[in-house]
Tab-separated table of C-alpha atoms in Angstrom:
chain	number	residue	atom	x	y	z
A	1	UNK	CA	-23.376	118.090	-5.612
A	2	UNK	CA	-21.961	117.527	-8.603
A	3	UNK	CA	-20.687	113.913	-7.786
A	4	UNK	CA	-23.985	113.046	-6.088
A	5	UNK	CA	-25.869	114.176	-9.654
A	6	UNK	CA	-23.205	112.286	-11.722
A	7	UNK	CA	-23.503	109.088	-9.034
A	8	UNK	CA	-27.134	108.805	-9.464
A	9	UNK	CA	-26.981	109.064	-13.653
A	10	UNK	CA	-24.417	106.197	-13.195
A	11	UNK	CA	-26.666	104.268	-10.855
A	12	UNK	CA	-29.318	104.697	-13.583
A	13	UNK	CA	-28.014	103.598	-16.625
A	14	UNK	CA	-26.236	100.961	-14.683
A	15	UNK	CA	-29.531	99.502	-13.384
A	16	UNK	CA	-31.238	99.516	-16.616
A	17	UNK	CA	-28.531	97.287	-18.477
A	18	UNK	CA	-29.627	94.420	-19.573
A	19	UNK	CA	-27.358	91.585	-18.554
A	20	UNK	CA	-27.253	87.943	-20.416
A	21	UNK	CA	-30.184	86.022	-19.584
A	22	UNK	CA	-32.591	88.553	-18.347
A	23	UNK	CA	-34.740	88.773	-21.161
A	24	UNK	CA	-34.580	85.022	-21.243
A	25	UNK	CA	-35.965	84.628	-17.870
A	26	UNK	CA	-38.692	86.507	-18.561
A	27	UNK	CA	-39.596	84.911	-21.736
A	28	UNK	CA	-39.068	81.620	-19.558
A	29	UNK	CA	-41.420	82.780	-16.855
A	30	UNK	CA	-44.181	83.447	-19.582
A	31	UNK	CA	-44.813	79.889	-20.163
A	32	UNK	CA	-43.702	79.901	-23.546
A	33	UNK	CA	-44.838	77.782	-26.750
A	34	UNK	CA	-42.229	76.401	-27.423
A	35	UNK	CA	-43.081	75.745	-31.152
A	36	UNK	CA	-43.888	78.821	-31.813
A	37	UNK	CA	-41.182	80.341	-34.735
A	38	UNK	CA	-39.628	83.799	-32.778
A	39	UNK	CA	-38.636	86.873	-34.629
A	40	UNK	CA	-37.660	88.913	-31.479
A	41	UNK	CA	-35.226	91.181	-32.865
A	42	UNK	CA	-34.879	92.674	-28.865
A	43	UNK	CA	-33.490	89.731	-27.565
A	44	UNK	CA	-31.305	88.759	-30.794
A	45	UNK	CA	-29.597	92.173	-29.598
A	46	UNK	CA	-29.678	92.022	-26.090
A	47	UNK	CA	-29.915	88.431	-25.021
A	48	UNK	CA	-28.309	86.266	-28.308
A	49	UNK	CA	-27.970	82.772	-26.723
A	50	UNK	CA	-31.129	82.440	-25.420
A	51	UNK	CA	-32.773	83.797	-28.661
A	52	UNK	CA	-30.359	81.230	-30.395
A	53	UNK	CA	-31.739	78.308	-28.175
A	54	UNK	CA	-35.428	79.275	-29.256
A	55	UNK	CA	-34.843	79.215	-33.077
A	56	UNK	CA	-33.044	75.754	-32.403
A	57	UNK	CA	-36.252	74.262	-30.493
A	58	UNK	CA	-39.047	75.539	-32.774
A	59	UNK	CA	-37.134	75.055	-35.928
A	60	UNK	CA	-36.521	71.527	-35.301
A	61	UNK	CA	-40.107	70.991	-33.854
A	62	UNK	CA	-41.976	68.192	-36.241
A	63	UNK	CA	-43.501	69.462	-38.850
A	64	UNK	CA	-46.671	69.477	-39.864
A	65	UNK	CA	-47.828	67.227	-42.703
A	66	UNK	CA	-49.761	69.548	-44.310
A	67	UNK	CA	-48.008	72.441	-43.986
A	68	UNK	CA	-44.294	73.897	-43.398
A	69	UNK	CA	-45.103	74.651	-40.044
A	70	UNK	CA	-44.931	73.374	-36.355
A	71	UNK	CA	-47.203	70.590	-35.493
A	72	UNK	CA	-48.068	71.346	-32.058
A	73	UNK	CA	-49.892	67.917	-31.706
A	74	UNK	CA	-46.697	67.019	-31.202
A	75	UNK	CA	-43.432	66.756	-28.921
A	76	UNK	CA	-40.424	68.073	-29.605
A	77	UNK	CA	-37.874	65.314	-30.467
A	78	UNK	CA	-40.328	63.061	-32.227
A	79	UNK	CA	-39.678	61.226	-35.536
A	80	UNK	CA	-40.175	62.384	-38.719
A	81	UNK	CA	-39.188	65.579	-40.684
A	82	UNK	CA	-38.577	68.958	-38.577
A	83	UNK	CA	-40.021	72.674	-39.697
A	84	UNK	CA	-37.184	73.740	-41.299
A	85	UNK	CA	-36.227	70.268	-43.247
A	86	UNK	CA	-39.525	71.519	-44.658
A	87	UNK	CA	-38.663	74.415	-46.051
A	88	UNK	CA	-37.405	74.881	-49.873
A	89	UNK	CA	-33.418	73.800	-50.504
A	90	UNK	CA	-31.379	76.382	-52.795
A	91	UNK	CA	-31.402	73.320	-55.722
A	92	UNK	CA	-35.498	73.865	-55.568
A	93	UNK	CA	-35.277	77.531	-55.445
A	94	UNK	CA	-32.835	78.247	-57.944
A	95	UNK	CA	-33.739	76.461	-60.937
A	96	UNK	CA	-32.009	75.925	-64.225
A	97	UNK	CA	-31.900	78.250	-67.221
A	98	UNK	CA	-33.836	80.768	-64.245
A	99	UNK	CA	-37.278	79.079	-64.430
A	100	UNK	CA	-39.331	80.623	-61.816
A	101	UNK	CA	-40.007	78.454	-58.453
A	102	UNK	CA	-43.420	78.237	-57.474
A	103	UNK	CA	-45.472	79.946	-55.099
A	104	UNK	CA	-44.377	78.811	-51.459
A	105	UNK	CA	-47.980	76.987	-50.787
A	106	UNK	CA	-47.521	75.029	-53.913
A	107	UNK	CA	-43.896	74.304	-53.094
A	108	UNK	CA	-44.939	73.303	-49.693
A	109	UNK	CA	-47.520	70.749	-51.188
A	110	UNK	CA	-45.053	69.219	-53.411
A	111	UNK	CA	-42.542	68.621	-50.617
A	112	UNK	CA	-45.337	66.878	-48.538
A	113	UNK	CA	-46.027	64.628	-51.899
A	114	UNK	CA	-42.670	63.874	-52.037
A	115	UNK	CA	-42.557	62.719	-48.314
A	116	UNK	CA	-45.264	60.736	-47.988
A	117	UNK	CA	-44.375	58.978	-51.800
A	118	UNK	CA	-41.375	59.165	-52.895
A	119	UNK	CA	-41.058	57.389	-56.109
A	120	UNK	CA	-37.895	55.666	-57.712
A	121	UNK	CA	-37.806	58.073	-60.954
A	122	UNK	CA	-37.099	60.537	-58.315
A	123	UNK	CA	-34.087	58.833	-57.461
A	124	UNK	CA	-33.215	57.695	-60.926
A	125	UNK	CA	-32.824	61.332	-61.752
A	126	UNK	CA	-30.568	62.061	-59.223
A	127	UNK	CA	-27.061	63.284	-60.511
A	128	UNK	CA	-24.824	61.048	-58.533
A	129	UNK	CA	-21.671	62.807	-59.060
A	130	UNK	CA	-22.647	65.893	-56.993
A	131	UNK	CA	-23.322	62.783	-54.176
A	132	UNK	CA	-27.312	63.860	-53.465
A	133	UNK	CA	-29.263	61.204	-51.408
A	134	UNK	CA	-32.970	61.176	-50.761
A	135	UNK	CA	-33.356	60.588	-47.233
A	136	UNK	CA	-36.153	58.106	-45.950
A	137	UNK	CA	-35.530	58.020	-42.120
A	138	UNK	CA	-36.524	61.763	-41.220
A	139	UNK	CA	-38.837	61.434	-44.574
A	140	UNK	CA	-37.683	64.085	-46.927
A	141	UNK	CA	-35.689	64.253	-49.661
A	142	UNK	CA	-32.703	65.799	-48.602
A	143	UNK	CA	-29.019	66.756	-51.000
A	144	UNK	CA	-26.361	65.831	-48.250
A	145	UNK	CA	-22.779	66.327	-48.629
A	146	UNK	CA	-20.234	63.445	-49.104
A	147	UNK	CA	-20.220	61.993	-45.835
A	148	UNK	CA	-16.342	61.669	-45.607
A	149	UNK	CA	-15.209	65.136	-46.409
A	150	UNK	CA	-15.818	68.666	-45.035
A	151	UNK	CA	-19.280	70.519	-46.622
A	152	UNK	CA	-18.826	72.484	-48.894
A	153	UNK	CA	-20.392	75.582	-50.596
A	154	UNK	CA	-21.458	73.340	-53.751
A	155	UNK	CA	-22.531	70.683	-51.703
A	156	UNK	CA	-23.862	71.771	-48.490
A	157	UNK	CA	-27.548	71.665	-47.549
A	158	UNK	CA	-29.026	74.773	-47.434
A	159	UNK	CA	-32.647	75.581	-46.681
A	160	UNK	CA	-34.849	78.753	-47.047
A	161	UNK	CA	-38.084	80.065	-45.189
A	162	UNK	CA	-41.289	81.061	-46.596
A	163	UNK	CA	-39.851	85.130	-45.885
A	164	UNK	CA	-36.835	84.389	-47.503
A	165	UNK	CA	-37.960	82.242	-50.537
A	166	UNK	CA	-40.901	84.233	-51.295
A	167	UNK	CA	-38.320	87.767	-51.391
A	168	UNK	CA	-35.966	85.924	-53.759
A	169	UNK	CA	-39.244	85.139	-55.618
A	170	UNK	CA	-40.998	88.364	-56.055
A	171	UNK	CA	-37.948	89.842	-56.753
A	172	UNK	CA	-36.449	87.895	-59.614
A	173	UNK	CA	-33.670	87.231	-57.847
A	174	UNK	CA	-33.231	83.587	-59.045
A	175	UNK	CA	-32.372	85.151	-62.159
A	176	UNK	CA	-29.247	86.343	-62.545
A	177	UNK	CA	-29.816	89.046	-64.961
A	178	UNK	CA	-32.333	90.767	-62.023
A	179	UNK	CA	-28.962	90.960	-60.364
A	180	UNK	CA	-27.033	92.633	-62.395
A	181	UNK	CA	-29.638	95.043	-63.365
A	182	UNK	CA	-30.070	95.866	-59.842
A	183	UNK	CA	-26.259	96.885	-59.427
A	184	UNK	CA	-26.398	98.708	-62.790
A	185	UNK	CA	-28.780	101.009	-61.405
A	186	UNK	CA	-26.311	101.503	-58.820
A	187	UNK	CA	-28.356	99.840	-55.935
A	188	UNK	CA	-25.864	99.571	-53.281
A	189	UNK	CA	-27.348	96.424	-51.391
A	190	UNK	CA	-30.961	93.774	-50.970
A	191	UNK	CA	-32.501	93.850	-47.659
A	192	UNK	CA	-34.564	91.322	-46.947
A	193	UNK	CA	-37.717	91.411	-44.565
A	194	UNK	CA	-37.054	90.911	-40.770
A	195	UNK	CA	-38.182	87.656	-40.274
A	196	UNK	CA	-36.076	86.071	-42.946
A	197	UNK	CA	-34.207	82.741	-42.456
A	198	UNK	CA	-32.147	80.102	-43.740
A	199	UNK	CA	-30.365	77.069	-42.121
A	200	UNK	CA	-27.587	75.799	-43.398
A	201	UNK	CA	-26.985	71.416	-42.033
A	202	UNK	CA	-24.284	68.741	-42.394
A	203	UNK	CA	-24.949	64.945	-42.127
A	204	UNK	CA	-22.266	61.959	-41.920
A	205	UNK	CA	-22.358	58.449	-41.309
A	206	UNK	CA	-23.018	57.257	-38.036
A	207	UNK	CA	-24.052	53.642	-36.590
A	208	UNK	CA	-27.069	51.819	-35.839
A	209	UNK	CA	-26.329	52.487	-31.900
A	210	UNK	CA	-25.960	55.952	-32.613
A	211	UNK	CA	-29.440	56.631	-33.742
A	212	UNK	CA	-31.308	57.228	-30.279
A	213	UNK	CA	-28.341	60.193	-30.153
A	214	UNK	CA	-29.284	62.327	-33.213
A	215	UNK	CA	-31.597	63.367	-35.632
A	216	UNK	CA	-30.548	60.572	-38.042
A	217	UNK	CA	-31.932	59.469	-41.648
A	218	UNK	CA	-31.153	57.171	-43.899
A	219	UNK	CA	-29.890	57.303	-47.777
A	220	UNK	CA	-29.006	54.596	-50.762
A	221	UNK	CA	-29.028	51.725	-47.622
A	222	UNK	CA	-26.613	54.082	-45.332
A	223	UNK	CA	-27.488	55.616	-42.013
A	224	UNK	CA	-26.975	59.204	-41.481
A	225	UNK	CA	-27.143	62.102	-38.353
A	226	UNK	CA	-27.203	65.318	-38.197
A	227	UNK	CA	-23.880	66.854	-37.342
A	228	UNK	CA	-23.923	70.456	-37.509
A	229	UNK	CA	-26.742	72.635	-37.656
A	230	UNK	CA	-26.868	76.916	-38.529
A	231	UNK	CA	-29.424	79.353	-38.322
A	232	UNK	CA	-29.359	82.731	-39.426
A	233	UNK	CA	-31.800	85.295	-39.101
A	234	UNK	CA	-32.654	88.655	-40.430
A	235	UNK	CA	-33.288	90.650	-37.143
A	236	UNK	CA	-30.237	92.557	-37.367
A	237	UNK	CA	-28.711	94.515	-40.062
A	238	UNK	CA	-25.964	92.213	-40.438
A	239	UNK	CA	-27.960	88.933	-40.001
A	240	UNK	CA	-28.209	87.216	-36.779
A	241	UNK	CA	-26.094	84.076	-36.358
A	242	UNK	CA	-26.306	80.775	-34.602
A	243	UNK	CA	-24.228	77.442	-35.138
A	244	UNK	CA	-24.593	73.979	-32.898
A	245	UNK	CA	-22.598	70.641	-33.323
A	246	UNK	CA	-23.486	66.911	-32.333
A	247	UNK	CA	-21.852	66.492	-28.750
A	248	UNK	CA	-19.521	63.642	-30.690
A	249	UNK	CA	-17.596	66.430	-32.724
A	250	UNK	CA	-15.976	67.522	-29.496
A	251	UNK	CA	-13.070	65.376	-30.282
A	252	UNK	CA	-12.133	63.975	-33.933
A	253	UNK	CA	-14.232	61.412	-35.071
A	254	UNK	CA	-12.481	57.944	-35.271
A	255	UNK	CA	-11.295	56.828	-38.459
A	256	UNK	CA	-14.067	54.481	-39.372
A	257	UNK	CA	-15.859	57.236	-40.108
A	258	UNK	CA	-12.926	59.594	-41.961
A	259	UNK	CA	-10.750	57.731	-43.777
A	260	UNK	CA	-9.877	60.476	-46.678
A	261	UNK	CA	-7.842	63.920	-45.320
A	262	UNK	CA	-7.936	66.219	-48.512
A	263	UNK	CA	-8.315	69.042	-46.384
A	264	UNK	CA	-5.990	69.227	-43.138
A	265	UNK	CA	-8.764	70.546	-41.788
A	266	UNK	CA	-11.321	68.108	-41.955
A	267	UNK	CA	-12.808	66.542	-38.447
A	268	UNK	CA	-10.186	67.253	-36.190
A	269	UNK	CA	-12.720	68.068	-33.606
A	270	UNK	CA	-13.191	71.596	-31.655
A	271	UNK	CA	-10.117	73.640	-31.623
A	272	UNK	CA	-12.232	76.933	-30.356
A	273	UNK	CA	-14.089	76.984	-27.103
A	274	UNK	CA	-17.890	76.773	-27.274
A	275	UNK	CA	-19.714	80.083	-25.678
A	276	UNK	CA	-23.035	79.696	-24.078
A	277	UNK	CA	-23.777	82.009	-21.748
A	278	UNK	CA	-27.760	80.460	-21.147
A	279	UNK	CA	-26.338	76.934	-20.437
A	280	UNK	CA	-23.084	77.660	-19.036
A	281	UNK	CA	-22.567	79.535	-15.890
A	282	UNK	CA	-20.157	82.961	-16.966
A	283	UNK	CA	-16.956	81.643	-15.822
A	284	UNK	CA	-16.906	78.180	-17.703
A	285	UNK	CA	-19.338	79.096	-21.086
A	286	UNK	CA	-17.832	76.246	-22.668
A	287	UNK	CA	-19.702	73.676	-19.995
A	288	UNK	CA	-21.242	71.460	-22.651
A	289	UNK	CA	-24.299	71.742	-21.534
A	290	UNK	CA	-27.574	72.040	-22.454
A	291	UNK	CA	-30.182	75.057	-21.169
A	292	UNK	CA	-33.323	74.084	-18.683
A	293	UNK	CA	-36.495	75.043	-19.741
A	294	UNK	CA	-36.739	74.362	-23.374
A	295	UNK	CA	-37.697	71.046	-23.410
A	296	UNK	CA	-34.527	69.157	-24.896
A	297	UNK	CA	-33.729	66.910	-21.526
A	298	UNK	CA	-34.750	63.233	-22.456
A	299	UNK	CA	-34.744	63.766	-26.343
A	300	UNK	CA	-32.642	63.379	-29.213
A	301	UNK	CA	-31.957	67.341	-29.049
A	302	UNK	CA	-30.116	67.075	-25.844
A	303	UNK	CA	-27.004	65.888	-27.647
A	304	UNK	CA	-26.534	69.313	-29.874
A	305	UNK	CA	-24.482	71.970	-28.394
A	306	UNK	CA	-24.466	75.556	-28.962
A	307	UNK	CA	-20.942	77.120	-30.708
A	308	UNK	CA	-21.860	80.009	-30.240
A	309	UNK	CA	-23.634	83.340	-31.653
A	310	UNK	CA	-22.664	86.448	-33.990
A	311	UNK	CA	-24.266	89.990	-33.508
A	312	UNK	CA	-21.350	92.117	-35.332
A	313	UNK	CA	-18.002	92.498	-36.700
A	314	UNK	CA	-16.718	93.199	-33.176
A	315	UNK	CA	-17.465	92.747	-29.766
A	316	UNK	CA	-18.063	95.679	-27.389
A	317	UNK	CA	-14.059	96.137	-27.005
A	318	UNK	CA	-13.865	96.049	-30.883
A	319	UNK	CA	-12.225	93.028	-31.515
A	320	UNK	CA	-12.927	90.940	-34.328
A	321	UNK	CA	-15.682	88.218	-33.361
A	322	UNK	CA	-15.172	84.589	-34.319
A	323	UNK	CA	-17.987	81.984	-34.758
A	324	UNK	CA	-16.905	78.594	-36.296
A	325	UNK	CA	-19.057	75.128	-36.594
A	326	UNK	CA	-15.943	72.471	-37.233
A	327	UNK	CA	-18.126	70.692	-39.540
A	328	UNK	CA	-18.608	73.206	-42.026
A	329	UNK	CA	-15.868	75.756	-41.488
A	330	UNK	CA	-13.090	72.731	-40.156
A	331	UNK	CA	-10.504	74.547	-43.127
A	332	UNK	CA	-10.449	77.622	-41.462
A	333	UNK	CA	-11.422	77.128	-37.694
A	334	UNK	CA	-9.559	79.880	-35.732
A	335	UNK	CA	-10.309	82.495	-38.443
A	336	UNK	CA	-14.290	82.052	-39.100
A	337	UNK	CA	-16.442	84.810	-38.925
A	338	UNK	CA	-20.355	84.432	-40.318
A	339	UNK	CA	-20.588	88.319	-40.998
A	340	UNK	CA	-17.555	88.980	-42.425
A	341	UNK	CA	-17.225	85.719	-44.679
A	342	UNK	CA	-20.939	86.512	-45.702
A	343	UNK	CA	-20.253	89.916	-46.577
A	344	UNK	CA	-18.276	89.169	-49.879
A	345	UNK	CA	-21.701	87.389	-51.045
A	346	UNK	CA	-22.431	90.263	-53.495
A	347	UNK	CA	-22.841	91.199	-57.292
A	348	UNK	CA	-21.577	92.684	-60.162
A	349	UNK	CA	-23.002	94.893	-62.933
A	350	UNK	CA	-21.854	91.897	-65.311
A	351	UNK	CA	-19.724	88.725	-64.966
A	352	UNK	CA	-20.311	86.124	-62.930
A	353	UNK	CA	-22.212	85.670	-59.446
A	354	UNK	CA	-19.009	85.458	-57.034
A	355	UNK	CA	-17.015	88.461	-58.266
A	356	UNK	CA	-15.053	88.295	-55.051
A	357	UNK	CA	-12.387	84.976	-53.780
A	358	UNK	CA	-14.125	83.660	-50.461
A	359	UNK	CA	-10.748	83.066	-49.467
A	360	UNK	CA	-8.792	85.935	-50.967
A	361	UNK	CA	-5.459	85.805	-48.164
A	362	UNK	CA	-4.274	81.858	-49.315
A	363	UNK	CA	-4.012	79.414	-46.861
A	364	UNK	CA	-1.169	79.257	-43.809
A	365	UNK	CA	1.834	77.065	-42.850
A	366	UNK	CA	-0.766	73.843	-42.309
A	367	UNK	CA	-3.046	74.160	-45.584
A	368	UNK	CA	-5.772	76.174	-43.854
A	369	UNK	CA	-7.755	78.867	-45.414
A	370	UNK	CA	-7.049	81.579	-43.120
A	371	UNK	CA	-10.346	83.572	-43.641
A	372	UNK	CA	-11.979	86.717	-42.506
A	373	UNK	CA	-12.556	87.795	-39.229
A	374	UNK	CA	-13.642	91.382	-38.845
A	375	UNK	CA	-15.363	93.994	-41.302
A	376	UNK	CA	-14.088	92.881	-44.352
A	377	UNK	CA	-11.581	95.445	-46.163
A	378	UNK	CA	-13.003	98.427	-48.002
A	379	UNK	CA	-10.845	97.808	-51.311
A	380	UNK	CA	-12.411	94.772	-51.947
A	381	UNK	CA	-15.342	96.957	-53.331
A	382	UNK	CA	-13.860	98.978	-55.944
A	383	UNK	CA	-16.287	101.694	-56.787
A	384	UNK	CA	-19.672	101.043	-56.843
A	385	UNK	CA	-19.323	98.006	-59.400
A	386	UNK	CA	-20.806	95.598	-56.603
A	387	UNK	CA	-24.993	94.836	-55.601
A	388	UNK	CA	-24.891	93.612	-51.933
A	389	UNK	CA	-26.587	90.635	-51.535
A	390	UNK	CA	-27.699	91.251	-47.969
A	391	UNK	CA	-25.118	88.705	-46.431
A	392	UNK	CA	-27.426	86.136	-48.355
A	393	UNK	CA	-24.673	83.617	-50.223
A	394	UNK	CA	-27.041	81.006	-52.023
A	395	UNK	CA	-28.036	83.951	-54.184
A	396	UNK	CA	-24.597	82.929	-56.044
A	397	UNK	CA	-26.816	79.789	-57.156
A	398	UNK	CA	-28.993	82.030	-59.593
A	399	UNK	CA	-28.778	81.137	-63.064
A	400	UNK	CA	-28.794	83.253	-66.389
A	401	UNK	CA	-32.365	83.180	-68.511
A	402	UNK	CA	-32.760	80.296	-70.561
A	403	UNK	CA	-29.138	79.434	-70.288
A	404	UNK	CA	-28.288	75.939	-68.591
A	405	UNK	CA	-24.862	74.423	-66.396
A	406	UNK	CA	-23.828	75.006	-62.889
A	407	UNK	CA	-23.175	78.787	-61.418
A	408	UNK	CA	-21.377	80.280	-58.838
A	409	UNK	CA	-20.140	76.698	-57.331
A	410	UNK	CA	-23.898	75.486	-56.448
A	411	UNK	CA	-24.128	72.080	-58.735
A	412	UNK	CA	-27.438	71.419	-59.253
A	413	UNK	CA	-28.920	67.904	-59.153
């Protein structure tokens, strides 16, 4: 009797597990808008790849021109800017000497001005030396990374949504005072709302024959595509992760493209397997290909494939989970993980806004950073000296009242 009783409770919790792609299909049976921005914090648990896929469709859905939303007028893989190239960059959110950035509707405005203008002061005032380009092809202006060399974290493009901008606004945030007065009071960490976002890009030179491939643009007379693409969402208490790469980055790009090698590191194509489990079947999930149903087959889209996704520290056996996007974490490839590299992004009661070494174990035998995979440990956070900044790293861009000059390794243009 017993057996039979303990048989059934098996057979019951067995039945209702939800397996990859189930919540998927039934989102996909719906018939779906496919524009429409998801904050389904059940499937970013349950079913991560296919919540991963949706962000990537309605994210880079064409934007409205008079407003930073979806145009639904419109088809996915058509010209022009996407929703989240719309949003506000970390350079127009954190502003010098910690002037406040305006309200998101104004913001918004002023990016569409830009777009459909742009005027040559604006690129006259452009501080060269941190390499910024104002982009023409996908029509906004854009700070892109030197297109030979790895991003970095003072040079990468980083965007913010109207959630995530408007917290850092109403909170001060931008100010890095409001910081440390936070972690004075002993507040041990920010939480942001749920349906906070950010994307995080990487651009490099490609060819005139290339452009039907990618989302492409063009700066100072060059041509440009989009490389690697990140999302991250705040439907989980440590974020919700999501990285895709060009198709091209599979294998290193030719030297036409790369001539310097400061970093070991840098473009030596994919060196961990991709993991899709809503394109791929389960015993190949590095197929390289693309999911049916979403609407990327015959457009530009089709070429990006997903890396992978990041829940946790640890998988369900508890070992340490790795996500890496070659493009942006190429120095440390075999050791990248989202959560526990964004975990040091906090704050201290006084100092400076990166207390903590991103990159506090050195670098190996080859020059590589080796990185953090794992929950990061304990005695890195001595006391209760340290504000967590919710996982949230361009908060290190904040700058000090009226004072002027670059912070935490975000150079402003």
């Amino acid at each position: 009797m017993k057996f039979i009783v303990a048989f059934l409770f098996l057979t019951m919790t067995f039945s209702q597990t939800v397996f990859a792609g189930d919540l998927c299909k039934k989102w996909l049976s719906s018939s779906p808008l496919l524009s429409e921005e998801p904050q389904d914090t059940a499937m970013a648990a349950n079913d991560p790849d296919c919540y991963a896929w949706r962000l990537f469709v309605a994210l880079n859905w064409p934007a409205a021109t008079s407003q930073c939303i979806a145009d639904t007028t419109r088809r996915l893989g058509d010209s022009g800017p996407t929703v989240w190239e719309s949003w506000r960059s970390k350079f127009e959110t954190y502003l010098d000497k910690a002037e406040p950035p305006k309200p998101w509707n104004e913001a918004c405005t002023s990016a569409i001005a830009k777009v459909l203008a742009p005027s040559s002061q604006t690129l006259a005032s452009l501080d060269q030396k941190s390499q910024p380009r104002v982009i023409g092809g996908s029509g906004l202006p854009r700070f892109l990374p030197p297109a030979r060399e790895v991003s970095t974290a003072r040079d990468e493009e980083v965007r913010l949504n109207k959630d995530t901008y408007e917290f850092i606004r109403s909170n001060k945030l931008y100010d890095l005072g409001e910081q440390e007065k936070l972690a004075q009071q002993g507040v041990k960490t920010l939480v942001f709302p749920l349906n906070a976002k950010e994307v995080k890009s990487h651009w490099a030179e490609i060819e005139e024959s290339d452009k039907p491939r990618y989302h492409w643009a063009t700066a100072n007379g060059k041509l440009f595509g989009l490389v690697a693409i990140s999302i991250i969402t705040r439907d989980l208490p440590r974020w919700f992760w999501a990285t895709w790469e060009h198709a091209d980055n599979e294998k290193r790009w030719p030297d036409k493209y790369f001539k310097s090698r400061k970093d070991p590191g840098a473009f030596r194509g994919w060196v961990v397997s991709s993991i899709d489990s809503i394109s791929c079947p389960s015993d190949e999930l590095d197929c390289g290909k693309i999911p049916a149903g979403f609407g990327l087959q015959g457009t530009k889209w089709e070429n990006y494939r997903l890396r992978g996704t990041q829940t946790d520290w640890v998988d369900h056996r508890g070992a340490p989970t790795i996500l890496v996007n070659s493009k942006i974490e190429g120095a440390f490839d075999q050791r990248s993980s989202c959560i526990s590299c964004h975990a040091l992004a906090v704050k201290g009661a006084s100092g400076g806004p990166m207390p903590l070494d991103i990159a506090p174990l050195g670098v190996d035998e080859l020059g590589l950073l080796k990185g953090y995979v794992g929950p990061v440990p304990a005695q890195l956070f001595e006391g209760d000296r340290y504000l967590g900044l919710d996982f949230v790293w361009s908060l290190r861009c904040a700058r000090r009242k009226g004072e002027s000059g670059t912070m935490g390794g975000c150079k402003q243009p």
